[in-house]
Amino acid sequence: MLNFNHFQRRRCIVLSPTAIFALFIRSYGYFVCVVFSTFPFIFTSSRLRIPCFLTWVFSFTLALPLPPPMEALQIAPSRNLGIRLLQNSGVDCFIGVRQVGFASLLSGKRKDRSFCVRAKSYKEEGEFLSRRSGNAQNKETEEGILLGAERDGTGSVVGYHLIPHSAISDQRVLETQEAEADKLSEDIKSSDTTSPCTIFNVVFVTSEAAPYSKTGGLGDVCGSLPIALAARGHRVMVVSPRYLVGGVSDKKFANAVDIERPTKIHCFGGVQEVGFFHEYRAGVDWVFVDHPSYHRPGTPYGDSYGAFGDNQFRFTLLCHAACEAPLVLPLGGYTYGEKCLFIANDWHAGLVPVLLAAKYRPHGVYKDARSIIVIHNLAHQGVEPAVTYSNLGLPPGWYKALEWVFPTWARTHALDPGEAVNVLKSAIVTADRIVTVSQGYSWEITTPEGGYGLQELLSSRKSVLTGITNGVDLNEWNPSTDVHLPSFYSIDDLSGKAECKVALQAELGLPVRPDCPLIGFIGRLDYQKGVDILLQAAPDLMYDDVQLVMLGSGEKQYEDWMRQLESTYKDKYRGWVGFNVPISHRITAGCDILVMPSRFEPCGLNQLYAMRYGTIPVVHSTGGLRDTVQTFDPYANEGAGEGTGWAFSPLTKDSLLTALRVAVATCREHKTSWEGLMRRGMERNSSWDKAAIQYEQVFEWAFIDPPYAG
């Protein structure tokens, strides 16, 4: 028999069976109608009856959401489900949120706090989502999902957030990657200055990393993003080859020390021994794989005679060595261990996700590791003849992961079966997440025009495909401190930019005319960069009162074309064949306009550098160029204008000329609008810290599902 005097002494309130039944009144989040028992009202003293009665009445008027304790929840796209629950995240990941609660009953200033819904009971009682009845699921769709509490300035709960039905419908599985990017941007707005909730052991695998090796944007990304992640508390290692070319550039590796941990790699029909050199700089462990195949003149990929014939061998070694490094290298006194997050960059590191699944996990190693493939340029996929599969150090049963068959039209002859191995394809198949270097490019690679034969595979993995725009090294690209400039300037004082323009004209031997619009181009001289379109338009452009300067190297036909233009238009055109870092900085600062007519551009960095320096970009509307350059609208914002440049389309000579002439006219005739364009570009947040926060969200998503197992 119950002793109600016991409850009186403890002054407890007992839940009746009605309260238990109420657990199932509403779905999603265990909404509970808290109905307190009438027993305490009957058996307590008169002094307690009024409070108990008020509590009893109040409980019938409110349906209080009861968020379960212990672990934070978050919605994120998943490989297996369109939407899954993500654990251990402190970032509010919802954008279509409305409030329910009592904030309107309270006076005083409110302050939104990031929510943290705790969920230990979900694990203890199983996956509650899978246990719902069909009716409950339908009702769940109508009502929405309970997220968590909103608090006032004192920390008191004043309401709860609810995500409505529209944000979790079936078409919510990221119909376009741009929608995902918008969502991701909203996710990180409130956490720009906060530390991550989860600390990861991150291992970057890359063929180049600035300042040690660099041929383009890949080197910039892998030289800057690791530092930004390390600054946010993660333990970060970068694994890259130790290129020795026998020149001045070898001094870049002078501070790297031999760890004296030689490792044997089984591949290419034998045993290869590699060494590891280590430098700790800017909070990052820079690990360089040493092997004689990396000791030769030229770039990381080739020399003046073309690409190296053994590149498959060289980068297979890199991938095997990168998988061994976290296990065998005691960096800072202890290894990274098996629970790592590998970030493989482009095809050169594309074997890493396959090796984790085929070589290590069957033996219980790296079972808790995850991998992300970052696609910087899908045009390069690491395709080699099928017979080379046996050289890669993979079990025979994994051939299908790399299998690639060329279409009939691409085969060399009628009897050619077109069979090959495709390293990048294998990474797309086996990686836990796929990242591209801009939101626009993540969509373009799922189309026949931009997919290079992989569009169907990438479309099938769209739920794990994310675009994150690259950042800029704000220390290297800063007009107020750039050592390569003759004069410094900033958004508060733009006078130094005019001095940079005059100095550049004098340095290049052009007539010094501060009032003449100066147009610049910096980039590789190849088909991708649309150089042919620019050179076709140049003679027509020379009829206008402008000056044009181009810096770059590449295909001989374009280099010769530049020389021909310079000999024809000596007072208006200069072409610098080759690449020179100080000159590239001075062109970025001294020009009024930077033109980028790329046919496709995964991200593009020069337009980001230009805006940082107050130079207005005129770009083809593609990939990352479309994402980062907003076309100028002089009538927006009540005539104040908006936009940071011009994005033109289609890619034709006439479209390019039209966009350039509009920009030139604005520069010459509308000084106020032009200054507004400059300031908006310089104000743009292009820091790597912003990109790092978005990468952290992808890291969290990578651990949602089990790793690839074949």
XYZ file of C-alpha atoms in Angstrom:
710
model
C 0.000 0.000 0.000
C 1.288 3.427 -0.900
C 2.247 5.637 1.981
C 1.085 9.079 0.918
C 2.531 10.630 4.046
C 5.877 9.740 2.520
C 5.051 11.853 -0.525
C 3.848 14.658 1.748
C 7.101 14.653 3.645
C 9.084 14.743 0.403
C 6.603 17.250 -1.085
C 6.710 15.293 -4.331
C 4.316 15.373 -7.263
C 3.458 11.955 -8.667
C 2.752 11.295 -12.354
C -0.519 9.503 -12.965
C -1.073 6.884 -15.711
C -2.652 9.719 -17.706
C 0.728 11.385 -17.918
C 2.332 8.189 -19.177
C -0.366 7.813 -21.825
C 0.218 11.412 -22.871
C 3.722 10.485 -24.021
C 2.136 9.236 -27.225
C -0.326 12.096 -27.816
C 1.975 13.920 -30.193
C 4.789 12.614 -32.321
C 8.375 13.656 -32.882
C 10.388 14.682 -29.889
C 8.076 12.948 -27.366
C 5.793 15.938 -26.812
C 4.340 15.416 -23.367
C 1.155 16.789 -21.916
C 2.236 16.951 -18.293
C -0.785 15.965 -16.224
C 0.017 15.856 -12.552
C -1.740 13.404 -10.329
C -4.688 14.508 -8.206
C -3.438 12.388 -5.342
C -1.045 14.992 -3.966
C -3.899 17.536 -4.040
C -6.092 15.255 -1.922
C -3.553 14.045 0.548
C -1.295 17.021 1.075
C -1.811 19.556 3.761
C -3.994 22.616 3.148
C -0.876 24.686 2.936
C 0.140 22.821 -0.246
C -3.263 22.357 -1.881
C -3.414 25.675 -3.732
C 0.008 25.310 -5.364
C -0.789 21.729 -6.318
C -4.178 22.730 -7.721
C -2.611 25.481 -9.854
C -0.023 23.033 -11.084
C -2.760 20.521 -11.892
C -4.739 23.099 -13.918
C -1.661 24.503 -15.638
C -0.599 21.062 -16.782
C -3.756 20.679 -18.861
C -3.197 23.942 -20.746
C 0.340 23.351 -21.957
C 1.913 20.726 -24.143
C 5.528 21.058 -23.167
C 8.132 19.561 -25.470
C 10.454 17.348 -23.498
C 13.846 17.269 -25.219
C 15.735 14.152 -24.162
C 19.062 14.707 -22.377
C 22.747 14.161 -23.066
C 23.662 14.457 -26.759
C 23.129 17.294 -29.190
C 21.141 16.563 -32.321
C 21.280 18.128 -35.741
C 19.811 17.425 -39.152
C 22.283 16.712 -41.921
C 22.172 15.058 -45.332
C 23.250 11.441 -45.138
C 24.533 8.839 -47.535
C 21.732 6.420 -46.680
C 18.920 8.791 -45.808
C 17.988 12.172 -47.132
C 18.037 13.452 -43.578
C 19.702 11.905 -40.569
C 20.399 12.864 -36.978
C 23.891 14.106 -36.306
C 25.407 13.697 -32.868
C 27.848 15.866 -30.959
C 27.355 19.115 -32.777
C 26.850 22.509 -31.258
C 25.943 24.259 -34.488
C 22.360 25.163 -35.258
C 21.890 23.677 -38.708
C 18.348 24.741 -39.551
C 17.158 27.671 -41.590
C 13.382 27.277 -41.701
C 12.865 27.624 -37.964
C 9.905 29.064 -36.056
C 9.364 29.484 -32.346
C 6.845 28.062 -29.938
C 6.770 28.954 -26.294
C 6.305 31.805 -23.901
C 8.707 34.501 -25.019
C 5.785 36.854 -25.678
C 4.769 36.644 -22.007
C 8.108 37.894 -20.807
C 9.321 41.450 -20.748
C 12.827 42.696 -21.152
C 15.432 42.172 -23.775
C 15.843 38.661 -25.154
C 19.020 37.160 -26.481
C 19.080 34.152 -28.777
C 21.390 31.373 -27.735
C 22.509 28.415 -29.773
C 20.451 25.392 -28.797
C 21.729 22.078 -27.510
C 19.141 19.300 -27.458
C 20.373 16.383 -25.388
C 19.650 12.836 -26.447
C 21.125 10.082 -24.323
C 17.756 8.385 -24.053
C 17.703 7.878 -27.813
C 20.662 5.578 -27.577
C 19.408 3.826 -24.485
C 16.019 3.079 -25.996
C 17.196 2.526 -29.592
C 16.689 4.456 -32.732
C 13.319 5.991 -32.070
C 12.851 7.111 -35.666
C 12.773 3.515 -36.873
C 10.168 2.535 -34.280
C 7.444 4.947 -35.267
C 4.129 3.786 -36.625
C 2.931 4.951 -40.003
C 0.347 7.267 -38.449
C 2.937 8.803 -36.203
C 5.178 9.442 -39.154
C 2.395 11.220 -41.001
C 1.629 13.354 -37.993
C 5.301 14.052 -37.565
C 5.404 15.458 -41.068
C 2.512 17.763 -40.279
C 3.821 19.084 -36.997
C 7.572 19.361 -37.497
C 10.614 18.541 -35.393
C 11.424 19.903 -31.963
C 14.907 21.393 -31.903
C 15.549 22.977 -28.537
C 15.204 25.875 -26.185
C 15.643 29.576 -26.746
C 16.924 31.415 -23.684
C 16.892 34.994 -22.484
C 19.820 36.978 -21.173
C 19.739 35.177 -17.817
C 19.743 31.721 -19.355
C 16.098 31.013 -18.635
C 14.073 29.090 -21.192
C 11.613 31.360 -22.992
C 10.596 29.116 -25.871
C 11.456 26.285 -28.185
C 12.495 26.090 -31.815
C 10.489 24.015 -34.262
C 11.472 23.090 -37.782
C 8.352 22.975 -39.961
C 7.241 20.326 -42.382
C 8.577 22.114 -45.443
C 12.174 21.771 -44.283
C 12.018 17.986 -43.951
C 9.993 16.896 -46.945
C 11.262 14.375 -49.455
C 12.576 16.986 -51.817
C 14.684 18.257 -48.976
C 17.497 15.952 -50.053
C 19.345 18.863 -51.610
C 17.702 19.229 -54.987
C 20.620 21.436 -55.942
C 23.977 21.841 -54.323
C 23.428 25.591 -54.192
C 20.563 25.021 -51.759
C 22.890 22.970 -49.583
C 25.483 25.716 -49.701
C 22.967 28.337 -48.595
C 21.970 26.064 -45.757
C 25.578 25.473 -44.794
C 26.230 29.208 -44.741
C 23.313 29.693 -42.363
C 24.670 26.898 -40.183
C 27.936 28.657 -39.486
C 26.748 32.260 -39.130
C 26.463 32.037 -35.363
C 29.710 30.096 -34.930
C 32.219 32.194 -36.858
C 34.121 33.007 -33.708
C 33.507 29.838 -31.734
C 35.607 26.733 -31.370
C 34.415 23.428 -32.822
C 32.460 21.036 -30.610
C 34.452 18.032 -31.847
C 38.210 17.923 -32.291
C 39.439 15.771 -35.177
C 42.741 14.237 -36.182
C 42.869 15.471 -39.774
C 45.296 14.110 -42.367
C 45.568 16.021 -45.642
C 47.025 14.044 -48.548
C 48.103 16.202 -51.473
C 50.573 16.331 -54.324
C 51.440 19.935 -53.518
C 51.231 22.329 -50.593
C 52.423 25.929 -50.572
C 54.998 27.220 -49.854
C 56.870 23.938 -50.332
C 55.383 23.074 -53.736
C 52.795 24.848 -55.841
C 51.586 24.917 -59.422
C 48.098 26.357 -58.865
C 45.103 26.542 -56.572
C 45.623 23.066 -55.116
C 48.869 24.178 -53.510
C 47.211 27.292 -52.090
C 44.353 25.311 -50.561
C 46.556 22.652 -48.972
C 48.956 25.294 -47.713
C 46.325 27.465 -46.026
C 43.275 25.382 -45.035
C 45.262 23.076 -42.690
C 46.571 26.117 -40.822
C 43.054 27.517 -40.438
C 41.790 24.170 -39.087
C 44.726 23.872 -36.683
C 43.982 27.363 -35.389
C 40.489 26.124 -34.537
C 41.855 23.362 -32.321
C 42.168 20.349 -34.610
C 45.289 18.222 -34.851
C 46.341 18.470 -38.482
C 48.924 16.650 -40.593
C 49.722 17.370 -44.241
C 51.371 14.560 -46.223
C 53.051 15.593 -49.475
C 56.098 14.491 -51.515
C 59.534 15.921 -50.798
C 60.333 17.333 -54.223
C 64.020 18.034 -54.778
C 64.787 19.600 -58.153
C 68.405 20.564 -57.514
C 67.733 24.286 -57.344
C 66.938 27.149 -55.007
C 63.464 25.774 -54.282
C 65.018 22.870 -52.368
C 65.734 25.296 -49.519
C 62.018 25.311 -48.714
C 62.509 21.868 -47.166
C 65.536 22.962 -45.104
C 63.647 22.890 -41.790
C 62.169 19.442 -42.379
C 63.953 16.821 -40.258
C 64.297 13.131 -41.078
C 62.115 11.210 -38.611
C 64.152 8.044 -39.274
C 61.098 5.841 -39.646
C 61.599 4.167 -43.041
C 58.516 2.319 -44.209
C 58.182 -0.451 -46.780
C 55.440 -0.130 -49.403
C 54.291 -3.173 -51.371
C 53.278 -2.093 -54.850
C 54.344 -2.295 -58.495
C 55.503 -5.875 -58.125
C 58.038 -5.190 -55.413
C 58.851 -3.492 -52.139
C 59.573 0.238 -52.094
C 61.107 1.988 -49.095
C 60.074 5.541 -48.334
C 61.283 7.938 -45.690
C 59.489 10.690 -43.803
C 60.660 14.230 -43.100
C 58.791 16.433 -40.636
C 58.417 20.129 -39.934
C 56.077 21.617 -37.343
C 54.957 25.035 -38.539
C 51.896 27.209 -37.826
C 50.362 24.505 -35.646
C 50.481 21.898 -38.441
C 52.583 18.739 -38.848
C 54.045 18.982 -42.363
C 55.160 15.483 -43.363
C 57.120 14.947 -46.566
C 57.408 11.524 -48.181
C 60.928 10.956 -49.465
C 61.720 8.681 -52.413
C 64.130 8.956 -55.361
C 61.199 9.314 -57.780
C 60.521 12.770 -56.291
C 64.080 13.964 -56.913
C 64.170 15.355 -60.452
C 63.967 18.724 -62.206
C 60.633 20.081 -63.350
C 57.232 20.549 -61.748
C 55.551 17.982 -59.490
C 53.940 16.444 -62.579
C 56.305 16.872 -65.520
C 58.933 18.903 -67.297
C 59.382 20.626 -70.625
C 58.897 17.305 -72.407
C 55.463 16.669 -70.871
C 54.031 14.715 -67.969
C 56.274 12.188 -66.230
C 55.592 8.640 -67.390
C 55.744 7.223 -63.863
C 53.233 9.560 -62.209
C 50.967 6.641 -61.323
C 53.867 5.028 -59.459
C 54.889 8.247 -57.703
C 51.420 9.042 -56.392
C 50.601 5.429 -55.514
C 53.615 5.620 -53.200
C 52.244 8.854 -51.746
C 48.867 7.289 -50.959
C 50.341 4.184 -49.305
C 52.774 6.296 -47.286
C 49.996 8.664 -46.189
C 47.965 5.738 -44.838
C 50.981 4.511 -42.860
C 51.989 7.918 -41.467
C 49.290 8.243 -38.732
C 50.165 4.751 -37.494
C 53.967 4.913 -37.374
C 55.040 8.552 -36.949
C 55.313 9.745 -33.316
C 54.773 13.420 -34.082
C 54.984 15.494 -30.929
C 55.605 12.308 -28.949
C 52.600 10.264 -30.040
C 50.967 9.055 -33.230
C 47.707 10.260 -34.731
C 46.303 6.766 -34.363
C 43.571 4.976 -36.265
C 40.659 7.366 -35.702
C 41.618 9.882 -38.351
C 39.832 11.887 -40.982
C 41.700 11.658 -44.284
C 41.222 14.486 -46.769
C 42.378 13.295 -50.193
C 42.905 16.042 -52.754
C 42.352 15.281 -56.453
C 43.338 12.052 -58.195
C 46.914 12.115 -56.896
C 45.561 11.173 -53.445
C 42.530 9.283 -54.757
C 43.762 5.820 -53.699
C 43.573 6.736 -50.006
C 39.817 6.017 -49.541
C 40.211 2.735 -51.462
C 43.213 1.647 -49.402
C 41.355 2.304 -46.161
C 38.495 0.062 -47.299
C 40.451 -2.661 -49.120
C 43.797 -2.908 -47.339
C 43.212 -1.842 -43.729
C 39.613 -2.331 -42.568
C 39.469 -6.067 -43.374
C 42.210 -6.454 -40.744
C 40.504 -4.249 -38.151
C 42.667 -1.178 -38.818
C 41.122 2.250 -39.493
C 37.638 0.886 -38.798
C 36.774 4.213 -37.159
C 38.517 6.389 -39.754
C 36.677 8.349 -42.430
C 37.728 9.901 -45.726
C 36.749 12.908 -47.828
C 37.730 13.425 -51.459
C 38.155 17.067 -52.450
C 37.794 17.661 -56.191
C 39.767 20.681 -57.350
C 39.591 19.848 -61.063
C 37.544 16.934 -62.393
C 39.240 17.114 -65.778
C 42.249 15.256 -64.325
C 41.248 11.764 -63.153
C 44.380 9.605 -63.113
C 43.307 7.225 -65.890
C 45.779 4.487 -66.877
C 45.526 1.167 -68.762
C 43.633 -1.596 -66.985
C 46.718 -3.813 -66.790
C 48.264 -1.381 -64.290
C 45.702 -2.344 -61.627
C 48.000 -5.059 -60.290
C 50.635 -2.403 -59.568
C 48.477 -0.448 -57.115
C 48.821 -2.782 -54.123
C 45.095 -3.534 -53.913
C 43.375 -6.931 -53.533
C 42.134 -8.429 -56.825
C 38.499 -8.171 -55.762
C 38.563 -4.387 -55.788
C 39.064 -3.887 -59.498
C 35.446 -2.836 -60.019
C 35.973 0.208 -57.816
C 38.520 1.532 -60.319
C 37.122 0.060 -63.525
C 36.695 2.552 -66.336
C 35.598 1.914 -69.903
C 36.091 4.574 -72.522
C 33.169 5.284 -74.851
C 33.542 3.929 -78.370
C 34.368 7.291 -79.899
C 37.275 7.787 -77.475
C 39.041 4.497 -78.184
C 42.252 4.406 -80.176
C 41.123 1.813 -82.742
C 38.281 -0.544 -83.580
C 39.725 -3.452 -81.567
C 40.472 -1.373 -78.492
C 38.187 -2.543 -75.595
C 38.660 0.830 -73.892
C 39.352 -0.742 -70.500
C 41.225 1.353 -67.956
C 41.534 2.160 -64.266
C 40.337 5.542 -63.012
C 41.785 6.576 -59.655
C 39.500 9.566 -59.080
C 36.432 7.440 -59.839
C 37.492 4.974 -57.134
C 37.746 7.801 -54.611
C 34.262 9.066 -55.506
C 32.902 5.536 -54.988
C 34.571 4.816 -51.648
C 34.916 8.184 -49.868
C 32.482 9.066 -47.095
C 32.031 12.623 -48.361
C 32.771 14.514 -51.562
C 33.694 18.202 -51.556
C 34.261 20.569 -54.440
C 35.905 23.964 -54.200
C 32.755 25.971 -54.922
C 28.999 25.517 -54.779
C 28.530 26.114 -58.479
C 31.144 23.544 -59.424
C 29.453 20.907 -57.266
C 26.439 21.247 -59.551
C 28.378 21.514 -62.796
C 30.164 18.186 -62.305
C 26.805 16.404 -62.216
C 26.013 17.595 -65.757
C 27.201 16.036 -69.037
C 29.035 19.266 -69.869
C 31.072 19.326 -66.665
C 31.124 15.716 -65.497
C 33.830 14.361 -67.840
C 32.110 10.968 -67.911
C 31.575 10.820 -64.133
C 28.345 12.833 -64.013
C 26.083 9.819 -63.437
C 28.243 8.514 -60.596
C 28.412 11.946 -59.005
C 24.661 12.435 -59.388
C 24.083 9.135 -57.590
C 26.138 10.474 -54.670
C 24.631 13.940 -54.669
C 23.456 13.527 -51.070
C 27.081 13.518 -49.871
C 28.337 16.154 -52.327
C 29.077 19.618 -50.935
C 30.587 22.772 -52.411
C 32.780 25.012 -50.243
C 34.373 28.088 -51.763
C 38.105 28.445 -51.238
C 39.508 31.188 -49.078
C 42.379 33.625 -49.384
C 45.545 33.857 -47.337
C 44.894 37.280 -45.811
C 48.507 37.654 -44.734
C 49.946 37.122 -48.205
C 47.209 39.015 -50.057
C 46.836 42.235 -48.120
C 47.272 45.585 -49.939
C 48.117 47.345 -46.699
C 51.160 45.131 -46.012
C 52.082 43.532 -49.375
C 55.857 43.776 -49.730
C 55.619 43.464 -53.523
C 53.724 46.751 -53.913
C 55.330 50.167 -54.368
C 52.626 51.762 -52.218
C 50.276 50.431 -49.572
C 46.553 51.164 -49.395
C 43.401 49.976 -47.655
C 39.638 50.322 -47.783
C 39.946 53.454 -45.629
C 42.575 55.066 -47.853
C 42.541 54.082 -51.535
C 45.067 56.664 -52.682
C 47.879 54.096 -52.801
C 46.104 52.114 -55.530
C 46.506 54.967 -58.022
C 50.216 55.040 -57.196
C 50.419 51.279 -57.825
C 48.799 51.786 -61.234
C 51.261 54.488 -62.276
C 54.207 52.375 -61.090
C 52.950 49.338 -63.020
C 52.542 51.303 -66.253
C 56.068 52.629 -65.896
C 57.502 49.189 -65.060
C 55.898 47.602 -68.132
C 56.865 50.439 -70.463
C 53.314 51.588 -71.129
C 52.426 55.280 -71.344
C 51.805 56.519 -67.814
C 48.138 57.545 -67.893
C 46.320 57.423 -64.553
C 42.999 58.182 -66.280
C 43.223 55.296 -68.791
C 41.443 52.101 -67.661
C 44.014 49.321 -67.251
C 42.794 45.723 -67.807
C 44.786 42.722 -66.576
C 44.867 38.951 -67.080
C 46.782 36.466 -64.915
C 46.665 32.727 -65.527
C 47.714 29.691 -67.506
C 47.668 30.079 -71.259
C 45.440 27.152 -72.150
C 42.014 26.289 -73.492
C 40.356 26.064 -70.047
C 41.205 29.665 -69.199
C 39.520 30.984 -72.361
C 42.705 32.705 -73.496
C 41.729 32.188 -77.129
C 38.526 34.209 -76.590
C 40.452 37.058 -74.965
C 43.106 37.127 -77.672
C 40.412 37.156 -80.374
C 38.753 40.114 -78.649
C 42.001 42.002 -78.038
C 42.290 43.690 -81.497
C 38.750 45.073 -81.200
C 39.450 46.151 -77.629
C 42.560 48.023 -78.739
C 40.352 50.435 -80.707
C 39.067 51.709 -77.342
C 41.008 53.989 -75.040
C 42.279 51.226 -72.741
C 45.466 49.367 -71.867
C 45.771 45.565 -71.545
C 48.447 43.529 -69.773
C 48.652 39.725 -69.664
C 50.814 37.479 -67.456
C 51.058 33.735 -67.955
C 52.674 30.756 -69.588
C 51.383 27.647 -71.257
C 50.677 26.576 -74.817
C 53.143 27.909 -77.333
C 50.468 29.130 -79.747
C 49.087 31.493 -77.100
C 52.541 32.675 -76.065
C 53.313 33.513 -79.696
C 49.947 35.241 -80.026
C 50.802 37.474 -77.053
C 54.140 38.414 -78.593
C 52.419 39.301 -81.861
C 49.891 41.546 -80.116
C 52.635 43.371 -78.231
C 54.549 44.102 -81.417
C 51.359 45.435 -83.037
C 50.003 47.535 -80.152
C 53.129 48.779 -78.394
C 51.406 51.654 -76.595
C 48.406 49.665 -75.388
C 49.389 46.051 -74.806
C 52.006 44.169 -72.809
C 52.386 40.386 -72.598
C 54.640 38.801 -69.965
C 55.323 35.186 -70.937
C 56.160 33.216 -67.814
C 55.073 33.519 -64.209
C 56.431 35.916 -61.648
C 54.939 36.215 -58.160
C 55.896 39.865 -57.464
C 54.598 40.930 -60.879
C 51.335 39.066 -60.310
C 50.820 41.024 -57.083
C 51.597 44.314 -58.789
C 49.228 43.585 -61.695
C 46.475 42.656 -59.230
C 46.967 45.941 -57.369
C 47.689 48.249 -60.314
C 44.935 47.244 -62.739
C 41.441 48.678 -62.643
C 39.851 45.530 -64.104
C 40.837 41.854 -64.001
C 39.377 39.683 -66.769
C 38.812 35.910 -66.387
C 37.092 34.343 -69.417
C 37.513 30.733 -68.188
C 35.484 28.033 -69.921
C 35.147 26.313 -66.560
C 36.573 27.293 -63.212
C 36.148 25.006 -60.181
C 36.755 27.955 -57.871
C 39.218 30.517 -59.118
C 41.410 32.533 -56.810
C 42.505 35.481 -58.925
C 39.040 37.070 -58.755
C 39.194 36.794 -54.953
C 42.641 38.384 -54.906
C 41.413 41.140 -57.236
C 38.440 42.047 -55.047
C 40.695 42.021 -52.009
C 42.860 44.634 -53.797
C 39.984 46.780 -55.041
C 40.321 45.571 -58.633
C 37.015 44.821 -60.349
C 36.633 41.321 -61.849
C 34.940 40.708 -65.209
C 34.403 36.934 -65.415
C 32.606 34.266 -67.387
C 29.586 33.093 -65.393
C 30.744 29.587 -64.534
C 31.640 27.541 -61.460
C 33.281 29.446 -58.650
C 33.403 32.645 -60.705
C 29.617 32.793 -60.757
C 29.494 32.079 -57.018
C 31.926 34.781 -55.978
C 31.312 37.679 -58.386
C 27.966 39.461 -58.205
C 27.073 41.491 -61.285
C 26.853 45.214 -60.612
C 23.357 46.698 -60.351
C 23.480 50.517 -60.024
C 19.768 50.771 -59.132
C 19.726 48.394 -56.156
C 19.595 49.588 -52.554
C 17.731 52.780 -53.459
C 20.374 53.823 -55.950
C 23.365 52.974 -53.761
C 24.096 49.978 -55.986
C 25.170 46.417 -55.258
C 27.544 43.895 -56.772
C 31.289 43.398 -56.983
C 31.923 43.070 -60.736
C 30.449 41.629 -63.931
C 29.699 38.003 -64.815
C 28.919 37.531 -68.507
C 27.471 34.648 -70.495
C 27.711 32.992 -72.991
C 31.437 32.716 -73.510
C 31.848 34.498 -76.831
C 34.017 37.317 -78.087
C 31.013 39.655 -78.317
C 29.792 38.898 -74.777
C 33.294 39.478 -73.428
C 33.677 42.762 -75.282
C 30.264 43.978 -74.114
C 31.044 43.241 -70.462
C 34.475 44.862 -70.654
C 33.111 47.991 -72.330
C 30.389 48.367 -69.688
C 33.042 48.055 -66.993
C 35.349 50.549 -68.732
C 32.515 53.062 -69.142
C 31.604 52.726 -65.464
C 35.241 53.199 -64.458
C 35.622 56.320 -66.582
C 32.237 58.027 -66.205
C 30.779 56.924 -62.847
C 33.499 57.350 -60.258
C 31.165 57.093 -57.261
C 29.690 53.804 -58.433
C 33.168 52.514 -59.224
C 34.411 53.324 -55.748
C 31.384 51.514 -54.324
C 32.316 48.438 -56.374
C 35.856 48.593 -55.042
C 34.787 48.913 -51.423
C 32.229 46.094 -51.593
C 34.868 43.790 -53.043
C 37.393 44.707 -50.378
C 34.809 44.197 -47.632
C 34.004 40.669 -48.803
C 34.906 37.968 -46.267
C 37.156 35.559 -48.163
C 39.105 34.264 -45.178
C 40.110 30.647 -44.780
C 38.557 30.658 -41.320
C 35.130 31.005 -42.928
C 35.849 28.013 -45.165
C 37.262 26.039 -42.223
C 33.989 26.348 -40.323
C 32.128 24.880 -43.287
C 34.633 22.043 -43.556
C 34.037 21.255 -39.889
C 30.366 20.729 -40.646
C 31.301 18.255 -43.404
C 33.632 16.484 -40.946
C 30.668 15.956 -38.643
C 28.575 14.633 -41.510
C 31.332 12.206 -42.541
C 30.943 10.322 -39.268
C 27.166 9.866 -39.568
C 27.279 6.620 -41.535
C 29.517 3.578 -41.241
C 32.616 3.754 -43.455
C 32.668 2.195 -46.897
C 33.241 -1.554 -46.662
C 32.912 -2.730 -50.269
